[in-house]
Structures are given as C-alpha cells and as structure tokens.
CSV table of C-alpha atoms in Angstrom, one decimal:
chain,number,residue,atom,x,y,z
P,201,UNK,CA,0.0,0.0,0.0
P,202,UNK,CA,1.4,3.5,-0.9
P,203,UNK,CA,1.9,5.8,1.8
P,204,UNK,CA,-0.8,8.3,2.8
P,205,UNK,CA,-0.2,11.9,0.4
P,206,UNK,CA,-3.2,13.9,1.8
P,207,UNK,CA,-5.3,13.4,4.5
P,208,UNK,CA,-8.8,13.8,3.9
P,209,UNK,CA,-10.5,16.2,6.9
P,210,UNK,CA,-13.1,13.3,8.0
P,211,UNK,CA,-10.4,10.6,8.7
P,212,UNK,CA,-8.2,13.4,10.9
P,213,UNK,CA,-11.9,14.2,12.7
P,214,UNK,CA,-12.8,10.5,13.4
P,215,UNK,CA,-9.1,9.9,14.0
P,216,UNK,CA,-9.2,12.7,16.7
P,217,UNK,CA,-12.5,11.4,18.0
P,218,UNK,CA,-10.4,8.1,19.1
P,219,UNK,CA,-7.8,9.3,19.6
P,220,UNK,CA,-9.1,12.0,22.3
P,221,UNK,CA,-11.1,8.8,23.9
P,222,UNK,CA,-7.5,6.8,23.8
P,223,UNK,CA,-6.2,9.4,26.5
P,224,UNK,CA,-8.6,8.7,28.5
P,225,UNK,CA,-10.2,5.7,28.4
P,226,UNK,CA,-7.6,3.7,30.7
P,227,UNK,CA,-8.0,6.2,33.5
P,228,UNK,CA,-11.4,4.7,34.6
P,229,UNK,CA,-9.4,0.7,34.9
P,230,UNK,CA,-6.2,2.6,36.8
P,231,UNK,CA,-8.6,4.4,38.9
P,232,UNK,CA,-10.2,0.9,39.8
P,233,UNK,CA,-6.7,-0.6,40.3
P,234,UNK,CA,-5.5,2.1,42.7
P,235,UNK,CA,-9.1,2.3,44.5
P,236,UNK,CA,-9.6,-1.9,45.3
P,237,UNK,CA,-5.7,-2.1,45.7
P,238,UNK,CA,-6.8,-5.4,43.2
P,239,UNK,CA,-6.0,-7.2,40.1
P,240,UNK,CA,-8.3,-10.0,39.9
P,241,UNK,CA,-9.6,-10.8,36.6
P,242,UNK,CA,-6.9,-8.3,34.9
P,243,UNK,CA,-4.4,-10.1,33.2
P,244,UNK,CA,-1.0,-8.6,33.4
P,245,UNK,CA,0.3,-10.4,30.1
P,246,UNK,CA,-2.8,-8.7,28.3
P,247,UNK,CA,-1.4,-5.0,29.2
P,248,UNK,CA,2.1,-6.1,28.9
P,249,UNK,CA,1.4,-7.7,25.3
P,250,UNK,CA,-0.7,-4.3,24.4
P,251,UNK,CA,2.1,-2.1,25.1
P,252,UNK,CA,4.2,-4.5,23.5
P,253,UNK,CA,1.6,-4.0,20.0
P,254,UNK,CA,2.5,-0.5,20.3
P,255,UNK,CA,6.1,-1.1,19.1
P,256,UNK,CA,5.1,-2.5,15.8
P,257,UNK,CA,2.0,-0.8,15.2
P,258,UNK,CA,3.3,2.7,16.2
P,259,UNK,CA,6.1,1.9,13.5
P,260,UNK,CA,3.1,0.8,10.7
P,261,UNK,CA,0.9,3.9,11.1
P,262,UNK,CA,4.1,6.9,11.5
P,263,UNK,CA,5.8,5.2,8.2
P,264,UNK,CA,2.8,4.8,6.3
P,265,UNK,CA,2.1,8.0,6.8
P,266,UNK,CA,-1.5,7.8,8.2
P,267,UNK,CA,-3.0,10.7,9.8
P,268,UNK,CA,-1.7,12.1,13.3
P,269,UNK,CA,-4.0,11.2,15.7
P,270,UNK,CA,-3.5,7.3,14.9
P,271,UNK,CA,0.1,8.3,14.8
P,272,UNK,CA,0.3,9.8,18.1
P,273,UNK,CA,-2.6,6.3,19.4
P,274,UNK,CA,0.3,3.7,20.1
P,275,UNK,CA,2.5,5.5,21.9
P,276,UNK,CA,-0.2,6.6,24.8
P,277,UNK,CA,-2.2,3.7,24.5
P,278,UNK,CA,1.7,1.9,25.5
P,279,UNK,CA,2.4,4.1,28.2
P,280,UNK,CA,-1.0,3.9,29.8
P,281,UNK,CA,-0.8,-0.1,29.6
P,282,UNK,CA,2.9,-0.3,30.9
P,283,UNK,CA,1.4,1.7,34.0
P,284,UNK,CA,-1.5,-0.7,34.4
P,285,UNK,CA,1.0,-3.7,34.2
P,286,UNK,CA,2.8,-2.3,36.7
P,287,UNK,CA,-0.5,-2.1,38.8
P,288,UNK,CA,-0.5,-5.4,38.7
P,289,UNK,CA,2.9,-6.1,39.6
P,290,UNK,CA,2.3,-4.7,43.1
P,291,UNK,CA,-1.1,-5.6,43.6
P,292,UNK,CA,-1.3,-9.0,42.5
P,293,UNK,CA,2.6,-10.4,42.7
P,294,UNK,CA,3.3,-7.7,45.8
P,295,UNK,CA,5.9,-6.2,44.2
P,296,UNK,CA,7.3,-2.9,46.0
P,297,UNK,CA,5.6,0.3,44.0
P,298,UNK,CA,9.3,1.4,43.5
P,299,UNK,CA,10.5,-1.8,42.0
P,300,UNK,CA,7.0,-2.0,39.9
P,301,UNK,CA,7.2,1.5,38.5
P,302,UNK,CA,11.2,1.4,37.7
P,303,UNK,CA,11.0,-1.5,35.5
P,304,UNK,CA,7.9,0.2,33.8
P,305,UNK,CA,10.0,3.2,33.0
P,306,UNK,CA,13.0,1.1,31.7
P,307,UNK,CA,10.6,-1.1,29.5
P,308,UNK,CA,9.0,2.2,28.2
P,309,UNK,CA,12.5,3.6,27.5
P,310,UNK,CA,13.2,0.3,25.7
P,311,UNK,CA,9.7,0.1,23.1
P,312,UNK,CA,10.9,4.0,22.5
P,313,UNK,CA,14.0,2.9,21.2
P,314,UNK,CA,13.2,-0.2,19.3
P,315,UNK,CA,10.4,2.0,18.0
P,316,UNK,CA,12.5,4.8,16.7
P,317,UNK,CA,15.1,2.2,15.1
P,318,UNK,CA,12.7,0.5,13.2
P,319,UNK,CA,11.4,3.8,11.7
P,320,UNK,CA,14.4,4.9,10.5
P,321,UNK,CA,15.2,1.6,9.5
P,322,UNK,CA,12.4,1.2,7.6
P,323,UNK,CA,10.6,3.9,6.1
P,324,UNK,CA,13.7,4.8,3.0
P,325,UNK,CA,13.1,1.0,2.5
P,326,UNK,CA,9.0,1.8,2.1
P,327,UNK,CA,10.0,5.1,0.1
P,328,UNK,CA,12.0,3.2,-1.8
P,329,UNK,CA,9.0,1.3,-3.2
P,330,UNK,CA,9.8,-2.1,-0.9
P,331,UNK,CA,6.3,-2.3,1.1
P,332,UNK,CA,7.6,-6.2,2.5
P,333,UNK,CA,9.2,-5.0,5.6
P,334,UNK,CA,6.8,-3.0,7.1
P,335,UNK,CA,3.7,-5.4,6.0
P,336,UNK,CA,5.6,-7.9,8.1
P,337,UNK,CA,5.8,-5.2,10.5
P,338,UNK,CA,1.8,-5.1,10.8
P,339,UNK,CA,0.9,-8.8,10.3
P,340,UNK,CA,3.7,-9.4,13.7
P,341,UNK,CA,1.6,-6.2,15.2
P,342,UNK,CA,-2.1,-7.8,14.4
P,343,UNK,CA,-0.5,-11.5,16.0
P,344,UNK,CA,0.5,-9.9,19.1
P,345,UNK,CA,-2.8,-7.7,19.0
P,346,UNK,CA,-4.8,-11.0,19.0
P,347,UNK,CA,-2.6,-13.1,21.7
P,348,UNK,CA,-3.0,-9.9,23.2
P,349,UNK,CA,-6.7,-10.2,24.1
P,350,UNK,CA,-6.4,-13.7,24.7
P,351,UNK,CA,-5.8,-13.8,28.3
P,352,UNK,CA,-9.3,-12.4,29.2
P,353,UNK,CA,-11.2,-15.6,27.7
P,354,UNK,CA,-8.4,-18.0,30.3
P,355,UNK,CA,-10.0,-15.3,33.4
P,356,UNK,CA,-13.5,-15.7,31.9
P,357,UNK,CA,-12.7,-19.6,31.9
P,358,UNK,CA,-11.8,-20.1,34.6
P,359,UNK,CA,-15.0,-18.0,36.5
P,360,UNK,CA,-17.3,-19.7,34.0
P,361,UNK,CA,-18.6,-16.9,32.2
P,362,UNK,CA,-18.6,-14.3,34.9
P,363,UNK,CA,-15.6,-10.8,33.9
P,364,UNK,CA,-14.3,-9.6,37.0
P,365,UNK,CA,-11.2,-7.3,37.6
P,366,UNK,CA,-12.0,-5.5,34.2
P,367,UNK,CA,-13.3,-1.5,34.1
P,368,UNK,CA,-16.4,-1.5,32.3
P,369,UNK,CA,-16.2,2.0,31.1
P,370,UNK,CA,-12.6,1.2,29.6
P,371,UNK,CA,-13.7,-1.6,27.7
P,372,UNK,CA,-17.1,0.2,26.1
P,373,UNK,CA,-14.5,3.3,25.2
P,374,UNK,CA,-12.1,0.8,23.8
P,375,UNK,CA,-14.6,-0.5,21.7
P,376,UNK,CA,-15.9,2.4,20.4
P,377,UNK,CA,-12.4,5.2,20.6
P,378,UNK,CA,-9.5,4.4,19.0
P,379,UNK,CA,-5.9,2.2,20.4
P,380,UNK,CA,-2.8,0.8,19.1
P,381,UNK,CA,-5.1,-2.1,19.5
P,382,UNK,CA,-8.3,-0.7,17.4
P,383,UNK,CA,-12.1,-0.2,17.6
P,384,UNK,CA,-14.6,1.3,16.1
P,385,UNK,CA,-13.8,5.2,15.4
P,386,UNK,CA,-10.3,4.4,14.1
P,387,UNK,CA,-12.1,1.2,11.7
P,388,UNK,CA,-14.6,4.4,10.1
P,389,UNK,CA,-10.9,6.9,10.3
P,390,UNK,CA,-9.4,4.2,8.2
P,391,UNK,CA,-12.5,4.0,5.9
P,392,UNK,CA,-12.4,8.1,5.3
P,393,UNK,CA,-9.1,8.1,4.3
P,394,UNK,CA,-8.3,7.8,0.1
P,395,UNK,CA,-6.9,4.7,0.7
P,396,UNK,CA,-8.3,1.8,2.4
P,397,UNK,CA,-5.4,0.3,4.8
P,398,UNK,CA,-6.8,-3.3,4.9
P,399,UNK,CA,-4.0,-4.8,7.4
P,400,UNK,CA,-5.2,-1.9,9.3
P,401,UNK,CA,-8.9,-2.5,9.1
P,402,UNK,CA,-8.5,-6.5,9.8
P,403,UNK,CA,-6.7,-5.4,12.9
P,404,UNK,CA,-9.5,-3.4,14.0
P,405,UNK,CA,-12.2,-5.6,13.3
P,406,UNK,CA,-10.2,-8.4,14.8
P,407,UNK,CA,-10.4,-5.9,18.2
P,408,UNK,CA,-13.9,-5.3,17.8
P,409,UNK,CA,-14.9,-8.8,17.9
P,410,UNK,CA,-13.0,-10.1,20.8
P,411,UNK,CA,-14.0,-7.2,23.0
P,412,UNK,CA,-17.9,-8.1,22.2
P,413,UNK,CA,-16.8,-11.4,22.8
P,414,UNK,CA,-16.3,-10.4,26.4
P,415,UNK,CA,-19.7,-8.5,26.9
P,416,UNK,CA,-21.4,-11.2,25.7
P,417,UNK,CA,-19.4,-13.9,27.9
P,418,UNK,CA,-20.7,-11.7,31.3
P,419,UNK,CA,-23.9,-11.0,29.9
P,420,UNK,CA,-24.6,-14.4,29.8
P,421,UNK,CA,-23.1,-15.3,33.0
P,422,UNK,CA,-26.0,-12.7,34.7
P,423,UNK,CA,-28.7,-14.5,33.1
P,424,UNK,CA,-27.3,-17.7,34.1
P,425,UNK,CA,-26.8,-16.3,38.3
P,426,UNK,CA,-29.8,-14.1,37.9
P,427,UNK,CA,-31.7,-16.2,40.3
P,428,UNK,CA,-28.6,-17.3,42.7
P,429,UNK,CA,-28.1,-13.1,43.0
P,430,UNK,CA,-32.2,-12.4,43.5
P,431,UNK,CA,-32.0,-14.7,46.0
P,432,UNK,CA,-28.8,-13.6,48.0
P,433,UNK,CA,-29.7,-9.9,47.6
P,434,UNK,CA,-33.1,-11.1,49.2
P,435,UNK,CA,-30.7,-12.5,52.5
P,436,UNK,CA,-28.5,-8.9,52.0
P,437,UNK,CA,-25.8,-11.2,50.1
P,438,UNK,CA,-23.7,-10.8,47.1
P,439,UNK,CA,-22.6,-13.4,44.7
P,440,UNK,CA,-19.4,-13.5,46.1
P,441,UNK,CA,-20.8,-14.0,49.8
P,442,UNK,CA,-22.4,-17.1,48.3
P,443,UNK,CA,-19.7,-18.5,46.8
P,444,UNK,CA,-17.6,-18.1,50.0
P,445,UNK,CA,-19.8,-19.6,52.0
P,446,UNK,CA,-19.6,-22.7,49.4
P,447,UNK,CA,-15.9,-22.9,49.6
P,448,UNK,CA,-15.6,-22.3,53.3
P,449,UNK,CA,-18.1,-25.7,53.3
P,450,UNK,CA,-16.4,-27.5,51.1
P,451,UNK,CA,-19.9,-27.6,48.7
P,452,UNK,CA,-20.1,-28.3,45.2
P,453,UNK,CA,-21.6,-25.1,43.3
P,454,UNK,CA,-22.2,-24.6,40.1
P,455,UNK,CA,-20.4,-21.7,39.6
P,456,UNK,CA,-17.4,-22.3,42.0
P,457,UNK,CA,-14.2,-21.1,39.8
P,458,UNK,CA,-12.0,-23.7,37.8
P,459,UNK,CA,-8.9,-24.3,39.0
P,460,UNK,CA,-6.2,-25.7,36.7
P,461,UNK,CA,-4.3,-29.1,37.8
P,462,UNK,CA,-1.5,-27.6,39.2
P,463,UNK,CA,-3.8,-25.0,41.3
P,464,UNK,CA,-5.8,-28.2,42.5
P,465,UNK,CA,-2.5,-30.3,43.4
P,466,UNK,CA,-1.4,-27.3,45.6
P,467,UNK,CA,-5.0,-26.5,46.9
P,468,UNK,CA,-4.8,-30.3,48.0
P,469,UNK,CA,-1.2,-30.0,49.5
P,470,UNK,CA,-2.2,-27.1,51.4
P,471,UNK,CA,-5.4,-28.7,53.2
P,472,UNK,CA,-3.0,-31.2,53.7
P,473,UNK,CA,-0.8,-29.6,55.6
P,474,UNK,CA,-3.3,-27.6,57.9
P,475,UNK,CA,-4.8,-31.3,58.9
P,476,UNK,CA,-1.5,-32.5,59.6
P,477,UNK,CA,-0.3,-36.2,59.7
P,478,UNK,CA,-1.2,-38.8,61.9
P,479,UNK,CA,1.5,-39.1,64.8
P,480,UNK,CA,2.6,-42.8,64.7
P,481,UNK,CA,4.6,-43.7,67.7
P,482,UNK,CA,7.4,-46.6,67.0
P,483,UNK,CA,9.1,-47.9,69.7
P,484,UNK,CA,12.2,-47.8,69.8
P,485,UNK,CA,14.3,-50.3,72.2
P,486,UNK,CA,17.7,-49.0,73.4
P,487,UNK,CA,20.0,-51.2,74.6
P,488,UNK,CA,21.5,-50.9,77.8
P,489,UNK,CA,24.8,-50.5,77.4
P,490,UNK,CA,26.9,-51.9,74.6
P,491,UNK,CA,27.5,-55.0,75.7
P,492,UNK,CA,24.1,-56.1,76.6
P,493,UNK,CA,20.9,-56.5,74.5
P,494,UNK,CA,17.2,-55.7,76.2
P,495,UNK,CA,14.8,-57.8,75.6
P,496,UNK,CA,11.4,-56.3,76.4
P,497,UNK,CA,8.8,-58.4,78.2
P,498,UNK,CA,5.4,-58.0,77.3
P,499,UNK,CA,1.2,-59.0,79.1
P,500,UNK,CA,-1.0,-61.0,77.5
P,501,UNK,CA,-2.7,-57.2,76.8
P,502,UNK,CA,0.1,-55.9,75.2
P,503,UNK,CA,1.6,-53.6,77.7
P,504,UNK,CA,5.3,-53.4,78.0
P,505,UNK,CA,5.9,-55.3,82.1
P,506,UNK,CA,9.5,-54.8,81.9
P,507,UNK,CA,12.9,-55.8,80.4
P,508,UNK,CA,15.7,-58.7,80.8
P,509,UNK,CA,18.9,-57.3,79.8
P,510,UNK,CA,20.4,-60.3,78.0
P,511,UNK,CA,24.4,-60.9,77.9
C-alpha cells in the first residue's frame, strides 16, 4: 500500500475522535486498580502484550504516513498499559511500588527505542517502493494484537462466564475510541481516508470482535446467576458472599471457579498440611549398654511389664 499523500479532513476528525477517547479511556481501569488495591480478573500479560503492540503498530501507522491522531494512538495507548501492568505487579505479585514502576520506565525507554530504530530503518526502504518489511511489520503487530486479548477468555474460563477485575467504562471506550489495538472510530478513520489500509482494518475488526466477545461472555453469565443473586440480595448477600460460603463448606456449586491441575494439586497440599499427619509412635528399644541386649517383656494385653537385659 502507498503511503498516505493527503489526509482527507473526515479521517483526521474520526481519527481525533479516538484518539481523544485513547487518553482517556484507561484512566477509569487505573482508577479501579489504585481504589480496590486489586487485580483479579486483569491479566498482566494482556497490558504487557498491548504495550508490547504498540512497538510494531506505532512503527506501521508513523511510516505509512496515516493521519496524526492514529500516529500519536500507540504510543499513549503503551504508556498507559505499561502503568497498568505495573499495577498489577504490586497488587497482585506484591511487588514494591518502587521496583513496579522502575522497570515500567526502563521497558518504556526500551519500546521508545526499538520504535525509533525500526522507523528509520524502515521507512527509506518503504519510500524506496519495498512495502515487504513493514507489511511484516503489521501482520507481527495484528499477532501480538490477537494473543493480546487472549488472556481475558483463560480469566472468563476459569469463572465460567462471569468478567471480574476488568473496568467497564474502559472496555465500552475501547470498543468504540481508538488504540494501538483498534475499535470502532479508528475502523470508520481508516474507511475516510483515500486509501483503504486493509491490514489496518483487519486489525480493528479483529479488536472489535473479541471485545464483544467479552460483553457477551458476562452478559450471559448474569442471566445464568440471575436467580442465585435475586435470592442472596433477598438475604442482604452478594454473589461473592455465596460463593464463600460454598468454599468455606467445602460444597459443590455450580459456579465455583476452575482451577487448573496444578492449582488443584497445591490447593490439596495445602489442606494437607493444615490437617497434619497422623503421629505414629514406634518404639524404639535402646540397649542398655553396649554389651548387653534388652529384651522387652510384654502382658498378655500388650503392655510393656518390663525388660531382661540379655548378655
């Protein structure tokens, strides 16, 4: 695809649009972070694999030349996603906030670099009329988009249906503003432009779907618990109450959360361990001295009557 010569005024407005939502949008889900001091439900390697996207994608829109506001997308949709990862490093691994946040600057100092060398690495090879480099470029930044939103569906899994963890206000301005990632307002931006970026738009659409995917995954779950919640609210419960109380018992429930084998072998080691082992007493006959053997005498009932020290 030839680069991008004029930018029509509709694609820079809907690219704005998105863009303006792409400052934003992760506010709401760091907000949540900081407030619950919790992770649950938000996989790390999802924000660490969308900053990641950024690299490659922030290096397919500046050399192709598309308009600035999906230019400028990848590199805050990255630094907002390194600071959520790093959320997650102290919330949910208990990492020290200094710790956390250090390696989140070196990392962003690291996709700046690789980010600048591929551009001027590659775009006199794309002016040059070679478009093969950087459409590898955006195929390796749509895979690591899709592995990307991956890890939602194992946290959706494994709570049957249910989407915990994740900000609902980020994900409905995701869907419809604009990321490195893609949604809907940067899907129409590439449509208003003279030339339709297709890598671009499959990317998007790719985004679109998944992220529905996930609305439609905990929409489900409610109508599923609808009448487990009715009745807990009824008892001034929650969901989660209920589902304590099951697991505190030891109860089968329908929508207790999976556990994967190695999480069940170290549940099982655990309870183990809090029962403790049963104390089996072995007697053990010392002689003497060393030149004499004991021999221990013993009732009809068992009980030890004595001992005959044998030369």
């Amino acid at each position: 695809m030839a680069p991008q010569t004029s930018i029509p005024v509709a694609a820079n407005v809907l690219g704005t649009m998105g863009t303006t939502a792409d400052r934003v949008k992760l506010i709401p889900q760091l907000w949540t972070n900081w407030r619950t001091k919790k992770t649950d439900g938000l996989p790390g390697s999802m924000l660490f694999l969308w900053a990641l996207c950024g690299v490659p994608f922030g290096t397919y829109s500046i050399v192709q030349n598309f308009n600035i506001p999906i230019q400028v997308q990848p590199q805050i949709f990255m630094t907002l996603c390194l600071m959520g990862w790093s959320q997650t490093l102290i919330y949910h691994h208990k990492w020290a906030p200094w710790k956390a946040g250090l390696l989140g600057v070196v990392i962003a100092g690291t996709f700046a670099g690789a980010e600048a060398a591929l551009i001027l690495t590659l775009r006199p090879v794309y002016e040059n009329g070679n478009e093969t480099p950087i459409f590898v470029v955006g195929i390796i930044a749509s895979v690591i988009l899709a592995i990307g939103l991956l890890p939602p569906y194992g946290e959706i899994w494994k709570r049957r249906g249910r989407v915990i963890g994740i900000n609902w206000v980020f994900l409905s301005m995701d869907w419809l503003a604009s990321t490195s990632r893609g949604a809907f307002f940067s899907l129409m931006a590439l449509v208003a432009q003279d030339t339709f970026d297709t890598l671009g738009g499959v990317l998007y659409i790719i985004c679109c779907f998944l992220e529905i995917g996930i609305f439609v995954s905990h929409i489900i779950w409610l109508i599923r618990t609808r009448s487990i919640r009715k009745e807990a609210a009824a008892q001034g419960k929650t969901f989660d109450d209920v589902l304590s109380e099951h697991q505190e018992q030891d109860l089968p429930f329908r929508f207790a959360e999976r556990k994967s084998r190695g999480r069940r072998k170290l549940q099982a080691d655990e309870e183990m361990a809090r029962e403790g082992t049963p104390n089996v007493s072995e007697e053990t006959e010392k002689p003497v001295d060393s030149g004499r053997a004991t021999q221990v005498v013993r009732g009809e009932d068992g009980m030890t009557l004595g001992a005959r020290a044998e030369m």
